[in-house]
Coordinates of C-alpha atoms in Angstrom, one line a residue:
M163 CA 23.0 -46.6 -24.3
D164 CA 20.1 -47.8 -22.1
P165 CA 16.9 -46.8 -24.0
L166 CA 15.2 -46.0 -20.7
R167 CA 17.7 -43.3 -20.1
L168 CA 16.8 -41.4 -23.3
T169 CA 15.3 -37.9 -23.0
P170 CA 11.5 -37.6 -23.4
G171 CA 12.0 -36.3 -26.9
Q172 CA 14.3 -39.2 -27.9
W173 CA 11.8 -41.6 -26.3
R174 CA 9.0 -40.2 -28.4
A175 CA 11.0 -40.2 -31.6
L176 CA 11.9 -43.9 -31.2
L177 CA 8.3 -44.8 -30.3
F178 CA 7.0 -43.0 -33.3
L179 CA 9.4 -44.6 -35.7
G180 CA 8.7 -48.0 -34.1
A181 CA 5.0 -47.5 -34.5
H182 CA 5.4 -46.6 -38.1
S183 CA 8.4 -48.7 -39.0
A184 CA 6.5 -50.8 -41.6
S185 CA 5.4 -47.7 -43.6
A186 CA 8.7 -45.9 -43.1
S187 CA 11.1 -48.8 -43.7
R188 CA 12.2 -47.5 -47.1
A189 CA 11.4 -43.8 -47.2
G190 CA 11.9 -42.9 -43.6
Y191 CA 10.6 -39.7 -42.1
R192 CA 12.0 -36.3 -42.7
V193 CA 13.4 -34.6 -39.6
G194 CA 10.8 -31.9 -39.8
Q195 CA 8.0 -34.4 -40.0
L196 CA 9.4 -36.5 -37.2
C197 CA 9.9 -33.5 -34.9
K198 CA 6.3 -32.3 -35.5
L199 CA 4.6 -35.7 -35.2
A200 CA 6.5 -37.3 -32.4
P201 CA 7.0 -34.6 -31.1
A202 CA 10.7 -34.1 -30.6
E203 CA 13.4 -31.5 -31.0
P204 CA 16.1 -31.7 -33.8
A205 CA 18.7 -31.7 -31.1
D206 CA 17.4 -35.0 -29.8
L207 CA 18.2 -36.9 -33.0
P208 CA 22.0 -37.0 -33.4
D209 CA 22.4 -38.9 -30.1
L210 CA 20.0 -41.5 -31.4
A211 CA 22.2 -42.0 -34.4
A212 CA 25.3 -42.1 -32.2
A213 CA 23.7 -44.9 -30.2
G214 CA 23.0 -46.8 -33.4
Y215 CA 19.2 -46.6 -33.1
V216 CA 18.6 -44.6 -36.3
E217 CA 20.2 -44.1 -39.6
G218 CA 19.6 -41.3 -42.2
M219 CA 19.6 -40.6 -45.9
H220 CA 19.6 -37.2 -47.5
P221 CA 17.3 -36.7 -50.5
D222 CA 20.1 -35.1 -52.5
P223 CA 22.1 -38.0 -54.1
A224 CA 25.3 -35.9 -54.0
R225 CA 25.0 -35.8 -50.2
R226 CA 24.5 -39.5 -49.7
G227 CA 27.1 -42.0 -48.6
P228 CA 29.1 -44.4 -50.7
Y229 CA 26.3 -46.9 -51.1
G230 CA 23.9 -44.8 -53.1
N231 CA 20.4 -45.0 -51.7
S232 CA 21.5 -46.9 -48.7
P233 CA 21.3 -45.0 -45.4
T234 CA 24.5 -43.9 -43.8
L235 CA 25.1 -43.3 -40.2
D236 CA 27.5 -40.5 -40.7
A237 CA 24.7 -38.5 -42.5
V238 CA 23.1 -37.9 -39.1
T239 CA 25.0 -34.9 -37.9
P240 CA 23.6 -31.8 -36.1
Q241 CA 24.2 -29.8 -39.3
M242 CA 22.2 -32.3 -41.5
V243 CA 19.5 -32.5 -38.9
K244 CA 19.2 -28.7 -38.8
D245 CA 18.2 -28.4 -42.5
G246 CA 15.2 -30.7 -41.9
K247 CA 15.6 -32.7 -45.2
L248 CA 17.4 -35.7 -43.8
R249 CA 15.2 -38.8 -43.6
L250 CA 15.5 -41.0 -40.6
Y251 CA 14.4 -44.6 -39.8
L252 CA 15.2 -47.3 -37.3
T253 CA 18.1 -49.7 -37.4
A254 CA 17.7 -53.3 -36.1
S255 CA 18.9 -52.2 -32.6
G256 CA 16.6 -49.2 -32.8
K257 CA 13.7 -51.5 -33.4
T258 CA 14.7 -53.5 -30.3
A259 CA 15.0 -50.3 -28.3
A260 CA 11.6 -49.1 -29.6
D261 CA 10.0 -52.4 -28.5
L262 CA 11.4 -52.0 -25.0
L263 CA 10.1 -48.4 -24.9
Y264 CA 6.7 -49.6 -26.1
G265 CA 6.4 -51.8 -22.9
A266 CA 7.7 -48.9 -20.7
N267 CA 5.1 -46.6 -22.4
Q268 CA 2.3 -49.0 -21.5
V269 CA 3.4 -48.9 -17.9
V270 CA 3.5 -45.1 -17.6
T271 CA 0.3 -44.7 -19.6
H272 CA -1.7 -47.1 -17.4
L273 CA -0.4 -45.4 -14.2
H274 CA -1.3 -42.0 -15.7
L275 CA -4.8 -43.1 -16.5
S276 CA -5.6 -45.4 -13.6
G277 CA -3.5 -44.0 -10.8
S278 CA -1.4 -46.2 -8.4
L279 CA -1.7 -49.9 -8.9
P280 CA -0.5 -53.0 -7.0
V281 CA 2.4 -54.8 -8.8
P282 CA 0.4 -57.9 -10.0
L283 CA -2.5 -55.8 -11.3
L284 CA -0.1 -53.4 -13.2
Q285 CA 1.7 -56.4 -14.7
H286 CA -1.6 -57.8 -15.9
D287 CA -3.1 -54.6 -17.3
A288 CA 0.1 -53.2 -18.9
G289 CA 1.6 -56.6 -19.8
A290 CA 4.8 -55.5 -18.0
P291 CA 7.4 -58.0 -16.8
L292 CA 8.8 -57.5 -13.4
D293 CA 12.3 -56.8 -14.6
L294 CA 10.9 -53.8 -16.7
L295 CA 9.2 -52.4 -13.6
T296 CA 12.5 -52.8 -11.7
R297 CA 14.4 -50.8 -14.4
L298 CA 11.7 -48.1 -14.5
H299 CA 12.0 -47.8 -10.7
Q300 CA 15.8 -47.6 -10.8
R301 CA 15.4 -44.9 -13.5
G302 CA 13.1 -42.9 -11.2
L303 CA 10.1 -43.0 -13.5
I304 CA 7.9 -45.0 -11.1
Q305 CA 7.8 -45.2 -7.3
V306 CA 7.2 -48.4 -5.3
T307 CA 5.5 -48.2 -1.9
P308 CA 6.1 -51.1 0.4
G309 CA 3.1 -52.8 2.1
E310 CA 0.2 -55.1 1.1
H311 CA -2.2 -53.8 -1.5
L312 CA -5.0 -55.4 -3.5
G313 CA -7.2 -54.1 -6.3
W314 CA -8.9 -54.4 -9.6
T315 CA -9.7 -52.1 -12.5
E316 CA -12.9 -51.4 -14.5
G317 CA -11.6 -49.9 -17.7
F318 CA -9.1 -47.4 -16.4
K319 CA -10.9 -46.8 -13.1
A320 CA -8.9 -48.5 -10.3
H321 CA -10.2 -49.8 -7.0
V322 CA -7.1 -50.2 -4.7
Y323 CA -7.0 -51.2 -1.1
R324 CA -4.2 -51.2 1.4
L325 CA -3.9 -53.3 4.5
R326 CA -4.2 -51.1 7.6
A327 CA -1.7 -51.5 10.5
A328 CA -2.8 -53.9 13.2
G329 CA -4.2 -52.1 16.2
D330 CA -5.4 -49.0 14.4
K331 CA -8.7 -47.6 15.8
E332 CA -11.7 -48.5 13.6
E333 CA -14.3 -45.8 13.1
H334 CA -16.0 -47.2 9.9
P335 CA -17.9 -50.4 9.6
C336 CA -17.2 -53.1 7.0
Q337 CA -18.9 -52.3 3.7
R338 CA -20.1 -55.9 3.4
C339 CA -21.0 -57.2 6.8
G340 CA -21.7 -53.9 8.5
T341 CA -19.8 -54.7 11.7
L342 CA -17.1 -52.5 13.3
P343 CA -14.0 -54.7 13.0
A344 CA -11.9 -55.5 16.1
R345 CA -8.5 -54.0 16.2
R346 CA -6.8 -57.4 15.9
L347 CA -8.4 -58.1 12.5
R348 CA -6.9 -57.5 9.1
I349 CA -8.7 -54.5 7.6
W350 CA -8.5 -53.3 3.9
E351 CA -8.9 -49.6 3.3
N352 CA -9.7 -48.0 -0.1
I353 CA -6.7 -45.6 -0.7
A354 CA -8.9 -43.1 -2.5
K355 CA -11.9 -43.4 -0.1
P356 CA -10.5 -44.2 3.4
A357 CA -14.0 -44.6 4.8
E358 CA -14.5 -47.6 2.6
R359 CA -13.2 -50.6 4.5
Y360 CA -13.6 -54.3 4.5
C361 CA -12.8 -57.1 6.9
H362 CA -10.2 -59.5 5.4
G363 CA -12.9 -62.1 4.7
C364 CA -15.3 -59.6 3.2
I365 CA -13.2 -57.9 0.5
P366 CA -14.6 -58.5 -3.0
D367 CA -13.2 -61.7 -4.6
K368 CA -12.1 -59.7 -7.7
A369 CA -9.5 -58.0 -5.5
T370 CA -7.6 -61.2 -5.2
V371 CA -7.9 -62.4 -8.8
Y372 CA -4.5 -60.9 -9.9
G373 CA -2.4 -62.4 -7.1
A374 CA -1.4 -62.0 -3.5
P375 CA -1.1 -58.6 -1.8
A376 CA 1.9 -56.7 -3.1
E377 CA 3.7 -53.3 -3.2
L378 CA 2.0 -50.3 -4.8
V379 CA 3.4 -48.7 -8.0
S380 CA 2.9 -45.0 -8.7
L381 CA 4.0 -42.7 -11.5
T382 CA 6.6 -40.1 -10.5
R383 CA 6.8 -36.5 -11.7
A384 CA 9.7 -37.5 -13.9
G385 CA 7.7 -40.4 -15.3
R386 CA 4.9 -38.0 -16.4
A387 CA 7.2 -36.4 -18.8
Y388 CA 7.4 -39.6 -20.8
I389 CA 3.7 -40.2 -21.4
W390 CA 3.2 -40.6 -25.1
S391 CA 0.1 -41.4 -27.2
F392 CA 0.2 -43.2 -30.5
K393 CA -0.7 -41.1 -33.5

């Protein structure tokens, strides 16, 4: 199973277990605890076990598997989850999946807090490799807008500019030199404040620090369902 195709509740459960894997490596988390803290629904959990991401152990020795205190995958059934006493923790593959989701969560969180960002800037701020952005786009959690965009961030406040089409009528002067640019020139327009424009040679240097102009990445409505904060 591709971790990026998990439901929001399953995503949050793996992220929570991944964030607390050191403290929960032996005892695990009771289903009731996990569902409250992640948060997630009990119905989200059996599929995580079926994918090999979590294993479980019941506190009653009589209901454990053949290896005594060792976790047993077959303990994670809808019936066992329903009683809330089963303890869950990550397998090795679950830890790998949680690490991937951590990177994905960084992307959706940055887009949620900062708004749309050019690809190089998002890669820098969220530490996201290009292949992860591609997978999130294929999954429908982010949207990529073609065109040339530049920008920078101050904290989570983003300043993003798009290159206007050649020949567009200019009604606003350049913010730096104060002239009304000719139609043939490359003009950068603030996507949040269209009246803020720069000639190509006047745009602040920090807009080009993170690389060449690139596509713009935005969070989709589906992606907003996956925003998760660490607790």
